[in-house]
Amino acid sequence: MRLVKLIANLGYGSRKEIQAAIRNGWVTDCGGTKLKPDSKTAHEDILFDDAPLDPAPGMVLLMNKPLGYTCSTKDQGRLVYDLLPGRFRLRKPPVSTVGRLDKETSGMLLFTDDGTFLHRVISPKSDVPKVYEVTLDRPLRGDEGKLFASGGMMLESETKPLKPAALEVLSETHVRLTLHEGRYHQVRRMFAATGNHVVTLSRIRIGGLELDALEEGSWRLLDETDKARIFSITPEA
């Protein structure tokens, strides 16, 4: 791929703008040599304005999503994409969230421009567990764990029962819930069906990958080891 198209596809600007950047000497190799439009230089050896290029297509990001942000490119108000560099929204292929967290849910959110990776994570066949920490409005009634694990629980207006889910009770109003699917507002609807209300909700793990010390509102690139952890088999919470 020609240098101009490569950099434009990463969202740094239009092809015309990238051509101008090359003429101005803003695109160099790691040794400081100014590159030309037909230069053949490895992606990892290219600098744009003295900074390494963003990763090539196949990029995966992990964000610690704050409350109040929407997983959309069209909604009004604060969007999760506002927490990323603006050029990420201009990449080709585009960067998308891997599934969604609603506005009032915080925690682990993945982004990628790799459609195969995205579908592998969200596909029911992959059976990737997602772990949520939940604070409830009222004490548990006592039978939630058995109900959620039964594989026969039905949500209102649906015709297919939920997959078994594992409930870890931390206190009478504080639990961890492990799901193997991602239906619309599933955690909130599950507890609503038992007569309770979710006060706070945060996703803390996807597969074997955790947030670790990532600060709220921050993000980081995932390497191959991180991505492998997503699909690793881990004990249920």
PDB file of C-alpha atoms in Angstrom:
ATOM      1  CA  MET A   1       0.000   0.000   0.000  1.00  0.00           C
ATOM      2  CA  ARG A   2       1.361   3.435  -0.906  1.00  0.00           C
ATOM      3  CA  LEU A   3       2.440   5.556   2.028  1.00  0.00           C
ATOM      4  CA  VAL A   4      -0.216   8.230   1.403  1.00  0.00           C
ATOM      5  CA  LYS A   5      -3.087   5.726   1.432  1.00  0.00           C
ATOM      6  CA  LEU A   6      -1.665   3.893   4.457  1.00  0.00           C
ATOM      7  CA  ILE A   7      -1.534   7.016   6.613  1.00  0.00           C
ATOM      8  CA  ALA A   8      -4.859   8.385   5.344  1.00  0.00           C
ATOM      9  CA  ASN A   9      -6.574   5.083   6.182  1.00  0.00           C
ATOM     10  CA  LEU A  10      -5.303   5.429   9.752  1.00  0.00           C
ATOM     11  CA  GLY A  11      -7.340   8.641  10.054  1.00  0.00           C
ATOM     12  CA  TYR A  12      -4.532  11.202  10.068  1.00  0.00           C
ATOM     13  CA  GLY A  13      -6.165  13.192   7.269  1.00  0.00           C
ATOM     14  CA  SER A  14      -7.336  13.083   3.672  1.00  0.00           C
ATOM     15  CA  ARG A  15      -4.954  11.861   0.994  1.00  0.00           C
ATOM     16  CA  LYS A  16      -4.415  15.461  -0.054  1.00  0.00           C
ATOM     17  CA  GLU A  17      -3.548  16.423   3.519  1.00  0.00           C
ATOM     18  CA  ILE A  18      -1.153  13.485   3.871  1.00  0.00           C
ATOM     19  CA  GLN A  19       0.558  14.383   0.615  1.00  0.00           C
ATOM     20  CA  ALA A  20       1.119  17.875   2.025  1.00  0.00           C
ATOM     21  CA  ALA A  21       2.448  16.406   5.284  1.00  0.00           C
ATOM     22  CA  ILE A  22       4.973  14.332   3.332  1.00  0.00           C
ATOM     23  CA  ARG A  23       6.071  17.360   1.305  1.00  0.00           C
ATOM     24  CA  ASN A  24       6.535  19.305   4.553  1.00  0.00           C
ATOM     25  CA  GLY A  25       8.770  16.577   5.953  1.00  0.00           C
ATOM     26  CA  TRP A  26       6.429  15.542   8.751  1.00  0.00           C
ATOM     27  CA  VAL A  27       6.614  11.847   7.767  1.00  0.00           C
ATOM     28  CA  THR A  28       9.988  10.226   8.493  1.00  0.00           C
ATOM     29  CA  ASP A  29      11.500   6.906   9.430  1.00  0.00           C
ATOM     30  CA  CYS A  30      12.852   6.214  12.904  1.00  0.00           C
ATOM     31  CA  GLY A  31      16.236   7.525  11.848  1.00  0.00           C
ATOM     32  CA  GLY A  32      14.807  10.906  10.885  1.00  0.00           C
ATOM     33  CA  THR A  33      15.000  10.428   7.117  1.00  0.00           C
ATOM     34  CA  LYS A  34      12.135  12.207   5.348  1.00  0.00           C
ATOM     35  CA  LEU A  35       9.955   9.751   3.451  1.00  0.00           C
ATOM     36  CA  LYS A  36       8.474  10.127  -0.030  1.00  0.00           C
ATOM     37  CA  PRO A  37       5.044   8.995  -1.265  1.00  0.00           C
ATOM     38  CA  ASP A  38       6.583   5.886  -2.847  1.00  0.00           C
ATOM     39  CA  SER A  39       8.896   5.031   0.076  1.00  0.00           C
ATOM     40  CA  LYS A  40       8.717   1.387   1.165  1.00  0.00           C
ATOM     41  CA  THR A  41       9.149   1.457   4.924  1.00  0.00           C
ATOM     42  CA  ALA A  42       7.820  -0.979   7.530  1.00  0.00           C
ATOM     43  CA  HIS A  43       4.748   0.313   9.380  1.00  0.00           C
ATOM     44  CA  GLU A  44       6.495   0.179  12.756  1.00  0.00           C
ATOM     45  CA  ASP A  45       9.399   2.274  11.421  1.00  0.00           C
ATOM     46  CA  ILE A  46       7.260   5.226  10.263  1.00  0.00           C
ATOM     47  CA  LEU A  47       6.895   8.403  12.330  1.00  0.00           C
ATOM     48  CA  PHE A  48       4.221  11.048  11.778  1.00  0.00           C
ATOM     49  CA  ASP A  49       5.161  14.384  13.322  1.00  0.00           C
ATOM     50  CA  ASP A  50       7.882  12.563  15.320  1.00  0.00           C
ATOM     51  CA  ALA A  51       5.411  10.047  16.833  1.00  0.00           C
ATOM     52  CA  PRO A  52       4.989   6.368  15.853  1.00  0.00           C
ATOM     53  CA  LEU A  53       2.038   5.593  13.613  1.00  0.00           C
ATOM     54  CA  ASP A  54      -1.056   4.119  15.190  1.00  0.00           C
ATOM     55  CA  PRO A  55      -1.315   0.336  14.829  1.00  0.00           C
ATOM     56  CA  ALA A  56      -2.221  -1.188  11.486  1.00  0.00           C
ATOM     57  CA  PRO A  57      -5.719  -2.637  10.939  1.00  0.00           C
ATOM     58  CA  GLY A  58      -6.390  -5.390  13.444  1.00  0.00           C
ATOM     59  CA  MET A  59      -6.116  -2.991  16.386  1.00  0.00           C
ATOM     60  CA  VAL A  60      -7.911  -3.890  19.631  1.00  0.00           C
ATOM     61  CA  LEU A  61      -8.361  -1.424  22.513  1.00  0.00           C
ATOM     62  CA  LEU A  62      -9.550  -1.850  26.090  1.00  0.00           C
ATOM     63  CA  MET A  63     -11.296   1.067  27.805  1.00  0.00           C
ATOM     64  CA  ASN A  64     -12.492   1.497  31.361  1.00  0.00           C
ATOM     65  CA  LYS A  65     -15.786   3.138  30.397  1.00  0.00           C
ATOM     66  CA  PRO A  66     -17.112   5.798  32.782  1.00  0.00           C
ATOM     67  CA  LEU A  67     -20.771   6.311  33.568  1.00  0.00           C
ATOM     68  CA  GLY A  68     -22.672   8.748  31.395  1.00  0.00           C
ATOM     69  CA  TYR A  69     -21.097   7.803  28.061  1.00  0.00           C
ATOM     70  CA  THR A  70     -23.009   6.156  25.217  1.00  0.00           C
ATOM     71  CA  CYS A  71     -21.614   3.440  22.913  1.00  0.00           C
ATOM     72  CA  SER A  72     -22.724   5.150  19.744  1.00  0.00           C
ATOM     73  CA  THR A  73     -21.461   7.445  17.003  1.00  0.00           C
ATOM     74  CA  LYS A  74     -24.834   9.130  16.516  1.00  0.00           C
ATOM     75  CA  ASP A  75     -26.421   9.771  19.915  1.00  0.00           C
ATOM     76  CA  GLN A  76     -26.440  13.202  21.492  1.00  0.00           C
ATOM     77  CA  GLY A  77     -24.327  13.870  24.558  1.00  0.00           C
ATOM     78  CA  ARG A  78     -21.099  12.207  25.652  1.00  0.00           C
ATOM     79  CA  LEU A  79     -19.882   9.306  23.518  1.00  0.00           C
ATOM     80  CA  VAL A  80     -17.224   6.705  24.318  1.00  0.00           C
ATOM     81  CA  TYR A  81     -15.500   7.723  21.078  1.00  0.00           C
ATOM     82  CA  ASP A  82     -14.878  11.162  22.602  1.00  0.00           C
ATOM     83  CA  LEU A  83     -12.398   9.468  24.954  1.00  0.00           C
ATOM     84  CA  LEU A  84     -10.285   8.220  22.025  1.00  0.00           C
ATOM     85  CA  PRO A  85      -8.104  10.203  19.605  1.00  0.00           C
ATOM     86  CA  GLY A  86     -10.370  11.863  17.046  1.00  0.00           C
ATOM     87  CA  ARG A  87      -8.552  10.219  14.135  1.00  0.00           C
ATOM     88  CA  PHE A  88      -9.669   6.772  15.346  1.00  0.00           C
ATOM     89  CA  ARG A  89     -13.183   7.596  14.101  1.00  0.00           C
ATOM     90  CA  LEU A  90     -11.777   8.228  10.613  1.00  0.00           C
ATOM     91  CA  ARG A  91      -9.890   4.951  10.244  1.00  0.00           C
ATOM     92  CA  LYS A  92     -10.673   2.589   7.372  1.00  0.00           C
ATOM     93  CA  PRO A  93     -11.905   0.068   8.362  1.00  0.00           C
ATOM     94  CA  PRO A  94     -13.644   1.992  11.180  1.00  0.00           C
ATOM     95  CA  VAL A  95     -13.188   1.342  14.883  1.00  0.00           C
ATOM     96  CA  SER A  96     -16.295  -0.099  16.571  1.00  0.00           C
ATOM     97  CA  THR A  97     -17.226  -1.172  20.072  1.00  0.00           C
ATOM     98  CA  VAL A  98     -17.288  -4.931  20.693  1.00  0.00           C
ATOM     99  CA  GLY A  99     -20.820  -5.133  22.006  1.00  0.00           C
ATOM    100  CA  ARG A 100     -22.190  -2.286  24.098  1.00  0.00           C
ATOM    101  CA  LEU A 101     -22.531  -1.034  27.640  1.00  0.00           C
ATOM    102  CA  ASP A 102     -25.480   1.244  28.317  1.00  0.00           C
ATOM    103  CA  LYS A 103     -25.060   4.815  29.507  1.00  0.00           C
ATOM    104  CA  GLU A 104     -25.424   3.876  33.173  1.00  0.00           C
ATOM    105  CA  THR A 105     -23.021   0.907  33.041  1.00  0.00           C
ATOM    106  CA  SER A 106     -19.281   1.293  33.553  1.00  0.00           C
ATOM    107  CA  GLY A 107     -16.255  -0.952  33.149  1.00  0.00           C
ATOM    108  CA  MET A 108     -14.623  -3.048  30.446  1.00  0.00           C
ATOM    109  CA  LEU A 109     -15.331  -2.054  26.864  1.00  0.00           C
ATOM    110  CA  LEU A 110     -13.417  -3.343  23.856  1.00  0.00           C
ATOM    111  CA  PHE A 111     -12.954  -1.554  20.524  1.00  0.00           C
ATOM    112  CA  THR A 112     -11.605  -2.973  17.281  1.00  0.00           C
ATOM    113  CA  ASP A 113     -11.412  -2.455  13.526  1.00  0.00           C
ATOM    114  CA  ASP A 114     -11.165  -6.224  13.035  1.00  0.00           C
ATOM    115  CA  GLY A 115     -14.587  -7.618  12.149  1.00  0.00           C
ATOM    116  CA  THR A 116     -13.494 -11.232  12.579  1.00  0.00           C
ATOM    117  CA  PHE A 117     -12.246 -10.560  16.110  1.00  0.00           C
ATOM    118  CA  LEU A 118     -15.416  -8.615  16.984  1.00  0.00           C
ATOM    119  CA  HIS A 119     -17.728 -11.417  15.904  1.00  0.00           C
ATOM    120  CA  ARG A 120     -15.615 -14.033  17.640  1.00  0.00           C
ATOM    121  CA  VAL A 121     -15.984 -12.214  20.970  1.00  0.00           C
ATOM    122  CA  ILE A 122     -19.734 -11.630  20.729  1.00  0.00           C
ATOM    123  CA  SER A 123     -20.700 -14.900  19.040  1.00  0.00           C
ATOM    124  CA  PRO A 124     -22.701 -17.271  21.272  1.00  0.00           C
ATOM    125  CA  LYS A 125     -20.570 -20.103  19.861  1.00  0.00           C
ATOM    126  CA  SER A 126     -17.441 -18.611  21.434  1.00  0.00           C
ATOM    127  CA  ASP A 127     -19.074 -18.729  24.888  1.00  0.00           C
ATOM    128  CA  VAL A 128     -16.830 -15.925  26.172  1.00  0.00           C
ATOM    129  CA  PRO A 129     -17.874 -15.198  29.788  1.00  0.00           C
ATOM    130  CA  LYS A 130     -18.529 -11.608  30.854  1.00  0.00           C
ATOM    131  CA  VAL A 131     -18.436 -10.827  34.573  1.00  0.00           C
ATOM    132  CA  TYR A 132     -20.422  -7.956  36.086  1.00  0.00           C
ATOM    133  CA  GLU A 133     -20.335  -6.434  39.552  1.00  0.00           C
ATOM    134  CA  VAL A 134     -23.791  -5.393  40.689  1.00  0.00           C
ATOM    135  CA  THR A 135     -25.185  -3.328  43.541  1.00  0.00           C
ATOM    136  CA  LEU A 136     -28.869  -3.909  44.236  1.00  0.00           C
ATOM    137  CA  ASP A 137     -31.569  -1.690  45.690  1.00  0.00           C
ATOM    138  CA  ARG A 138     -32.954  -4.393  47.975  1.00  0.00           C
ATOM    139  CA  PRO A 139     -31.550  -7.513  49.643  1.00  0.00           C
ATOM    140  CA  LEU A 140     -31.546 -10.735  47.640  1.00  0.00           C
ATOM    141  CA  ARG A 141     -34.541 -12.931  48.268  1.00  0.00           C
ATOM    142  CA  GLY A 142     -32.378 -16.081  48.289  1.00  0.00           C
ATOM    143  CA  ASP A 143     -33.320 -18.100  45.214  1.00  0.00           C
ATOM    144  CA  GLU A 144     -31.665 -15.933  42.540  1.00  0.00           C
ATOM    145  CA  GLY A 145     -28.566 -18.094  42.172  1.00  0.00           C
ATOM    146  CA  LYS A 146     -30.603 -21.239  41.514  1.00  0.00           C
ATOM    147  CA  LEU A 147     -32.936 -19.409  39.117  1.00  0.00           C
ATOM    148  CA  PHE A 148     -30.116 -17.814  37.117  1.00  0.00           C
ATOM    149  CA  ALA A 149     -28.217 -21.106  36.875  1.00  0.00           C
ATOM    150  CA  SER A 150     -31.239 -23.111  35.762  1.00  0.00           C
ATOM    151  CA  GLY A 151     -31.027 -22.417  32.053  1.00  0.00           C
ATOM    152  CA  GLY A 152     -34.790 -22.030  32.035  1.00  0.00           C
ATOM    153  CA  MET A 153     -35.245 -18.397  33.045  1.00  0.00           C
ATOM    154  CA  MET A 154     -37.368 -16.414  30.596  1.00  0.00           C
ATOM    155  CA  LEU A 155     -37.256 -12.646  30.270  1.00  0.00           C
ATOM    156  CA  GLU A 156     -40.391 -10.673  29.505  1.00  0.00           C
ATOM    157  CA  SER A 157     -41.289 -10.481  25.792  1.00  0.00           C
ATOM    158  CA  GLU A 158     -38.709 -13.147  24.861  1.00  0.00           C
ATOM    159  CA  THR A 159     -39.297 -16.701  23.667  1.00  0.00           C
ATOM    160  CA  LYS A 160     -35.899 -18.266  24.308  1.00  0.00           C
ATOM    161  CA  PRO A 161     -34.665 -19.027  27.837  1.00  0.00           C
ATOM    162  CA  LEU A 162     -31.437 -17.529  29.110  1.00  0.00           C
ATOM    163  CA  LYS A 163     -28.242 -19.519  29.192  1.00  0.00           C
ATOM    164  CA  PRO A 164     -27.198 -20.549  32.714  1.00  0.00           C
ATOM    165  CA  ALA A 165     -25.536 -17.682  34.595  1.00  0.00           C
ATOM    166  CA  ALA A 166     -23.403 -17.917  37.744  1.00  0.00           C
ATOM    167  CA  LEU A 167     -24.162 -15.706  40.746  1.00  0.00           C
ATOM    168  CA  GLU A 168     -21.545 -14.980  43.426  1.00  0.00           C
ATOM    169  CA  VAL A 169     -23.039 -13.338  46.502  1.00  0.00           C
ATOM    170  CA  LEU A 170     -20.725 -10.805  48.145  1.00  0.00           C
ATOM    171  CA  SER A 171     -23.361  -9.367  50.461  1.00  0.00           C
ATOM    172  CA  GLU A 172     -27.136  -9.214  50.525  1.00  0.00           C
ATOM    173  CA  THR A 173     -27.075  -6.300  48.056  1.00  0.00           C
ATOM    174  CA  HIS A 174     -23.745  -6.825  46.294  1.00  0.00           C
ATOM    175  CA  VAL A 175     -23.084  -9.626  43.786  1.00  0.00           C
ATOM    176  CA  ARG A 176     -21.022 -10.724  40.817  1.00  0.00           C
ATOM    177  CA  LEU A 177     -22.826 -12.232  37.848  1.00  0.00           C
ATOM    178  CA  THR A 178     -21.187 -14.201  35.030  1.00  0.00           C
ATOM    179  CA  LEU A 179     -23.039 -14.290  31.705  1.00  0.00           C
ATOM    180  CA  HIS A 180     -22.320 -16.244  28.526  1.00  0.00           C
ATOM    181  CA  GLU A 181     -24.523 -14.143  26.264  1.00  0.00           C
ATOM    182  CA  GLY A 182     -25.363 -10.480  25.851  1.00  0.00           C
ATOM    183  CA  ARG A 183     -29.039  -9.702  25.523  1.00  0.00           C
ATOM    184  CA  TYR A 184     -30.469  -6.211  25.726  1.00  0.00           C
ATOM    185  CA  HIS A 185     -30.097  -4.846  29.303  1.00  0.00           C
ATOM    186  CA  GLN A 186     -29.812  -8.467  30.409  1.00  0.00           C
ATOM    187  CA  VAL A 187     -28.440  -8.000  33.938  1.00  0.00           C
ATOM    188  CA  ARG A 188     -30.962  -5.304  34.789  1.00  0.00           C
ATOM    189  CA  ARG A 189     -33.851  -7.346  33.383  1.00  0.00           C
ATOM    190  CA  MET A 190     -32.787 -10.497  35.230  1.00  0.00           C
ATOM    191  CA  PHE A 191     -32.892  -8.769  38.596  1.00  0.00           C
ATOM    192  CA  ALA A 192     -36.070  -6.884  37.690  1.00  0.00           C
ATOM    193  CA  ALA A 193     -37.691 -10.282  37.084  1.00  0.00           C
ATOM    194  CA  THR A 194     -36.917 -11.174  40.703  1.00  0.00           C
ATOM    195  CA  GLY A 195     -38.477  -7.945  41.983  1.00  0.00           C
ATOM    196  CA  ASN A 196     -35.202  -6.104  42.497  1.00  0.00           C
ATOM    197  CA  HIS A 197     -33.537  -3.080  40.929  1.00  0.00           C
ATOM    198  CA  VAL A 198     -29.926  -2.619  39.837  1.00  0.00           C
ATOM    199  CA  VAL A 199     -28.393   0.509  41.367  1.00  0.00           C
ATOM    200  CA  THR A 200     -24.859   0.230  39.963  1.00  0.00           C
ATOM    201  CA  LEU A 201     -23.489  -2.050  37.265  1.00  0.00           C
ATOM    202  CA  SER A 202     -19.921  -2.510  36.063  1.00  0.00           C
ATOM    203  CA  ARG A 203     -18.307  -5.098  33.788  1.00  0.00           C
ATOM    204  CA  ILE A 204     -15.060  -6.238  35.373  1.00  0.00           C
ATOM    205  CA  ARG A 205     -13.905  -9.136  33.174  1.00  0.00           C
ATOM    206  CA  ILE A 206     -14.213 -10.483  29.632  1.00  0.00           C
ATOM    207  CA  GLY A 207     -12.967 -14.041  29.325  1.00  0.00           C
ATOM    208  CA  GLY A 208      -9.663 -14.098  31.188  1.00  0.00           C
ATOM    209  CA  LEU A 209      -8.951 -10.393  30.668  1.00  0.00           C
ATOM    210  CA  GLU A 210      -9.428  -7.937  33.531  1.00  0.00           C
ATOM    211  CA  LEU A 211      -9.207  -4.166  33.873  1.00  0.00           C
ATOM    212  CA  ASP A 212      -6.306  -4.397  36.317  1.00  0.00           C
ATOM    213  CA  ALA A 213      -5.174  -0.849  37.186  1.00  0.00           C
ATOM    214  CA  LEU A 214      -6.626   0.905  34.140  1.00  0.00           C
ATOM    215  CA  GLU A 215      -8.116   4.190  35.339  1.00  0.00           C
ATOM    216  CA  GLU A 216     -11.705   5.161  34.561  1.00  0.00           C
ATOM    217  CA  GLY A 217     -11.912   6.929  31.213  1.00  0.00           C
ATOM    218  CA  SER A 218      -8.521   5.585  30.122  1.00  0.00           C
ATOM    219  CA  TRP A 219      -7.718   3.045  27.406  1.00  0.00           C
ATOM    220  CA  ARG A 220      -4.827   0.937  26.215  1.00  0.00           C
ATOM    221  CA  LEU A 221      -3.890  -1.157  23.218  1.00  0.00           C
ATOM    222  CA  LEU A 222      -4.075  -4.926  23.620  1.00  0.00           C
ATOM    223  CA  ASP A 223      -1.217  -7.132  22.508  1.00  0.00           C
ATOM    224  CA  GLU A 224      -1.504 -10.724  21.319  1.00  0.00           C
ATOM    225  CA  THR A 225      -1.196 -12.057  24.877  1.00  0.00           C
ATOM    226  CA  ASP A 226      -4.062  -9.834  26.031  1.00  0.00           C
ATOM    227  CA  LYS A 227      -6.251 -10.958  23.143  1.00  0.00           C
ATOM    228  CA  ALA A 228      -5.520 -14.604  23.886  1.00  0.00           C
ATOM    229  CA  ARG A 229      -6.618 -14.063  27.502  1.00  0.00           C
ATOM    230  CA  ILE A 230     -10.074 -13.034  26.286  1.00  0.00           C
ATOM    231  CA  PHE A 231     -10.596 -16.518  24.886  1.00  0.00           C
ATOM    232  CA  SER A 232      -8.894 -18.403  27.708  1.00  0.00           C
ATOM    233  CA  ILE A 233     -11.001 -20.687  29.858  1.00  0.00           C
ATOM    234  CA  THR A 234     -11.343 -19.242  33.332  1.00  0.00           C
ATOM    235  CA  PRO A 235     -13.281 -20.310  36.413  1.00  0.00           C
ATOM    236  CA  GLU A 236     -16.684 -18.722  36.680  1.00  0.00           C
ATOM    237  CA  ALA A 237     -17.139 -15.983  39.252  1.00  0.00           C
TER     238      ALA A 237
END
